Short mmCIF file of C-alpha atoms in Angstrom, two decimals:
data_model
loop_
_atom_site.label_atom_id
_atom_site.label_comp_id
_atom_site.label_asym_id
_atom_site.label_seq_id
_atom_site.Cartn_x
_atom_site.Cartn_y
_atom_site.Cartn_z
CA MET A 187 -41.72 -22.78 -16.93
CA THR A 188 -40.71 -20.50 -19.77
CA ASP A 189 -38.30 -21.74 -22.40
CA THR A 190 -36.51 -19.00 -24.32
CA ARG A 191 -34.56 -21.24 -26.73
CA GLY A 192 -37.31 -21.56 -29.30
CA PRO A 193 -38.46 -24.75 -31.04
CA GLN A 194 -35.08 -25.67 -32.52
CA GLY A 195 -33.20 -25.30 -29.20
CA ARG A 196 -35.84 -27.34 -27.39
CA ALA A 197 -35.50 -30.18 -29.91
CA GLU A 198 -31.72 -30.27 -29.48
CA TYR A 199 -32.11 -30.30 -25.71
CA GLU A 200 -34.63 -33.14 -25.76
CA ALA A 201 -32.45 -35.12 -28.20
CA GLY A 202 -29.58 -34.95 -25.71
CA ALA A 203 -27.14 -32.97 -27.85
CA LEU A 204 -24.15 -31.54 -26.01
CA PRO A 205 -23.20 -27.89 -26.52
CA GLY A 206 -20.42 -28.74 -29.00
CA GLU A 207 -22.68 -31.08 -30.99
CA ARG A 208 -25.56 -28.62 -31.46
CA GLU A 209 -26.22 -27.21 -34.88
CA LYS A 210 -25.22 -23.64 -35.55
CA PRO A 211 -28.13 -21.27 -36.12
CA ILE A 212 -28.83 -20.16 -39.65
CA GLY A 213 -27.58 -16.68 -40.49
CA GLY A 214 -24.32 -16.94 -38.51
CA GLN A 215 -25.53 -15.19 -35.36
CA GLN A 216 -25.54 -17.20 -32.18
CA GLN A 217 -28.25 -16.53 -29.62
CA PRO A 218 -27.17 -15.90 -26.00
CA TYR A 219 -27.70 -18.76 -23.60
CA HIS A 220 -30.62 -18.37 -21.20
CA PRO A 221 -30.67 -20.99 -18.42
CA PRO A 222 -34.01 -22.59 -17.62
CA GLN A 223 -35.92 -20.91 -14.80
CA ALA A 224 -36.67 -22.94 -11.68
CA TYR A 225 -39.78 -20.94 -10.88
CA PRO A 226 -41.67 -19.21 -13.62
CA ALA A 227 -42.43 -15.52 -13.29
CA PRO A 228 -46.04 -14.95 -12.29
CA GLN A 229 -48.21 -14.09 -15.27
CA ARG A 230 -50.62 -11.29 -14.49
CA GLY A 231 -53.31 -10.42 -16.90
CA ALA A 232 -55.54 -7.39 -16.83
CA GLU A 233 -57.75 -8.87 -14.14
CA GLY A 234 -54.85 -10.13 -12.00
CA ALA A 235 -52.89 -6.87 -11.83
CA ARG A 236 -52.49 -5.35 -8.39
CA ARG A 237 -54.15 -2.04 -7.97
CA PRO A 238 -53.41 0.33 -5.12
CA ARG A 239 -56.08 0.59 -2.48
CA THR A 240 -57.93 3.82 -2.41
CA GLY A 241 -58.93 5.70 0.69
CA THR A 242 -56.05 4.38 2.83
CA ARG A 243 -53.23 6.30 4.44
CA THR A 244 -49.77 6.00 2.96
CA ALA A 245 -47.95 7.07 6.14
CA PRO A 246 -44.88 4.93 6.85
CA ARG A 247 -45.25 2.31 9.53
CA THR A 248 -42.82 2.26 12.40
CA ARG A 249 -41.84 -1.18 13.64
CA LYS A 250 -41.17 -1.48 17.35
CA ALA A 251 -39.49 -4.21 19.33
CA ARG A 252 -39.21 -4.54 23.10
CA LEU A 253 -35.91 -6.06 24.15
CA ARG A 254 -34.39 -6.77 27.53
CA VAL A 255 -30.71 -6.46 28.43
CA SER A 256 -30.45 -9.41 30.76
CA LYS A 257 -26.65 -9.78 30.99
CA ALA A 258 -23.55 -7.68 30.31
CA ASP A 259 -20.39 -9.64 29.62
CA PRO A 260 -17.77 -8.31 32.10
CA TRP A 261 -14.86 -9.13 29.77
CA SER A 262 -16.28 -7.09 26.88
CA VAL A 263 -17.22 -4.25 29.26
CA MET A 264 -13.64 -4.24 30.55
CA LYS A 265 -12.15 -4.10 27.04
CA VAL A 266 -14.43 -1.30 25.88
CA SER A 267 -14.00 0.76 29.05
CA PHE A 268 -10.21 0.32 28.86
CA LEU A 269 -10.08 1.65 25.31
CA LEU A 270 -12.45 4.52 26.06
CA SER A 271 -10.54 5.54 29.18
CA ILE A 272 -7.25 5.49 27.24
CA ALA A 273 -8.83 7.79 24.65
CA LEU A 274 -10.07 10.06 27.46
CA GLY A 275 -6.58 10.10 29.03
CA ILE A 276 -4.95 11.08 25.73
CA CYS A 277 -7.53 13.85 25.27
CA THR A 278 -6.83 15.08 28.81
CA VAL A 279 -3.06 15.33 28.22
CA ILE A 280 -3.54 17.12 24.90
CA ALA A 281 -6.07 19.53 26.41
CA ALA A 282 -3.72 20.35 29.30
CA ALA A 283 -0.85 21.04 26.88
CA VAL A 284 -2.98 23.29 24.68
CA LEU A 285 -4.38 25.14 27.69
CA TRP A 286 -0.88 25.69 29.09
CA MET A 287 0.38 27.04 25.74
CA VAL A 288 -2.57 29.42 25.41
CA MET A 289 -2.15 30.71 28.97
CA ASP A 290 1.61 31.12 28.45
CA ALA A 291 1.04 33.00 25.18
CA MET A 292 -1.40 35.36 26.95
CA GLY A 293 1.17 36.06 29.67
CA VAL A 294 -0.89 34.70 32.55
CA PHE A 295 2.03 32.90 34.22
CA SER A 296 4.36 35.91 34.12
CA THR A 297 1.70 38.31 35.46
CA VAL A 298 0.49 36.04 38.24
CA GLY A 299 4.06 34.90 38.97
CA GLY A 300 5.21 38.51 39.40
CA THR A 301 2.37 39.24 41.78
CA ILE A 302 3.08 36.12 43.87
CA SER A 303 6.84 36.91 43.94
CA GLU A 304 6.15 40.39 45.28
CA ALA A 305 3.72 39.10 47.88
CA THR A 306 5.97 36.32 49.16
CA GLY A 307 9.33 38.02 48.71
CA SER A 308 11.39 39.81 51.29
CA ASN A 309 14.62 41.79 51.29
CA GLU A 310 16.76 38.63 51.34
CA SER A 311 14.78 36.39 48.92
CA ASN A 312 12.83 36.88 45.72
CA GLY A 313 9.79 34.82 46.82
CA PHE A 314 7.97 31.95 45.15
CA ASP A 315 8.72 31.45 41.42
CA LEU A 316 5.46 30.30 39.79
CA GLN A 317 6.89 30.07 36.26
CA SER A 318 9.49 27.47 37.16
CA PHE A 319 6.97 25.53 39.26
CA LEU A 320 4.32 25.40 36.49
CA SER A 321 6.65 24.59 33.58
CA LEU A 322 5.23 22.60 30.65
CA PRO A 323 7.13 19.34 31.38
CA ARG A 324 6.00 19.38 35.01
CA VAL A 325 2.37 20.06 34.06
CA LEU A 326 2.40 17.29 31.41
CA LEU A 327 3.97 14.82 33.86
CA PHE A 328 1.31 15.57 36.48
CA THR A 329 -1.48 15.29 33.87
CA SER A 330 -0.09 11.97 32.58
CA VAL A 331 -0.03 10.51 36.10
CA ILE A 332 -3.65 11.58 36.60
CA ALA A 333 -4.58 10.06 33.20
CA VAL A 334 -2.98 6.69 34.05
CA ILE A 335 -4.78 6.57 37.40
CA ASP A 336 -8.02 7.43 35.57
CA VAL A 337 -7.50 4.56 33.09
CA VAL A 338 -7.03 2.04 35.88
CA LEU A 339 -9.94 3.31 37.99
CA ALA A 340 -12.40 3.68 35.09
CA THR A 341 -11.65 0.17 33.80
CA ALA A 342 -12.02 -1.37 37.25
CA LEU A 343 -15.22 0.52 38.05
CA ALA A 344 -16.85 -0.35 34.72
CA THR A 345 -16.01 -4.04 35.15
CA LEU A 346 -17.32 -4.00 38.72
CA GLY A 347 -20.44 -2.25 37.44
CA ALA A 348 -20.99 -5.08 34.91
CA PHE A 349 -20.80 -7.67 37.71
CA ILE A 350 -23.24 -5.69 39.86
CA TYR A 351 -25.61 -5.24 36.91
CA ASN A 352 -25.59 -8.99 36.22
CA LEU A 353 -26.45 -9.69 39.87
CA SER A 354 -29.29 -7.19 39.94
CA ALA A 355 -30.59 -8.28 36.52
CA GLY A 356 -30.88 -11.79 37.91
CA PHE A 357 -33.40 -10.50 40.47
CA VAL A 358 -35.42 -8.01 38.43
CA GLY A 359 -34.83 -9.21 34.87
CA GLY A 360 -32.70 -6.40 33.47
CA ILE A 361 -33.37 -3.19 31.58
CA GLU A 362 -36.18 -3.18 29.02
CA LEU A 363 -35.59 -1.23 25.82
CA THR A 364 -38.06 -0.34 23.11
CA LEU A 365 -36.36 -0.06 19.72
CA ALA A 366 -38.14 1.60 16.80
CA GLU A 367 -37.24 1.41 13.13
CA ASP A 368 -37.87 4.53 11.08
CA GLU A 369 -38.53 4.23 7.39
#
């Protein structure tokens, strides 16, 4: 064990002096306190110094571990699939709105709607009006209904898949994975 207090500090410590009762060092400067070390630092001399090995490769080693997924918790699978399917539903509604706005700005609905009106119209009626049928609120309502059905079905199918995986993993042991750590 190394003692950094010097001979005077060691004598005070062995005499049992408390910190307030210790003598002040001569010269007015107080030394910083260094607590005693529980384990001394290893002393290495010239003969004990570690030298690198010569003639060996210094390529990094890759550690590998083989793991087996033996069970999937259905409750956690249900929560994760619910959140992911909600995110997918929101992305679907936003994508449908953006696609509708782009197609409307390009004039696709008016061009195709005019062609359909001419083809289905007669002398008494104007024909089918595509622009009123494919309005933005109607398209977003239809897309939202599809997204809600997708959320319910995806969550139910993922949870059912977790139950089926647990049953089959009981027979064959599950999926084996090999994980590697790169340095």
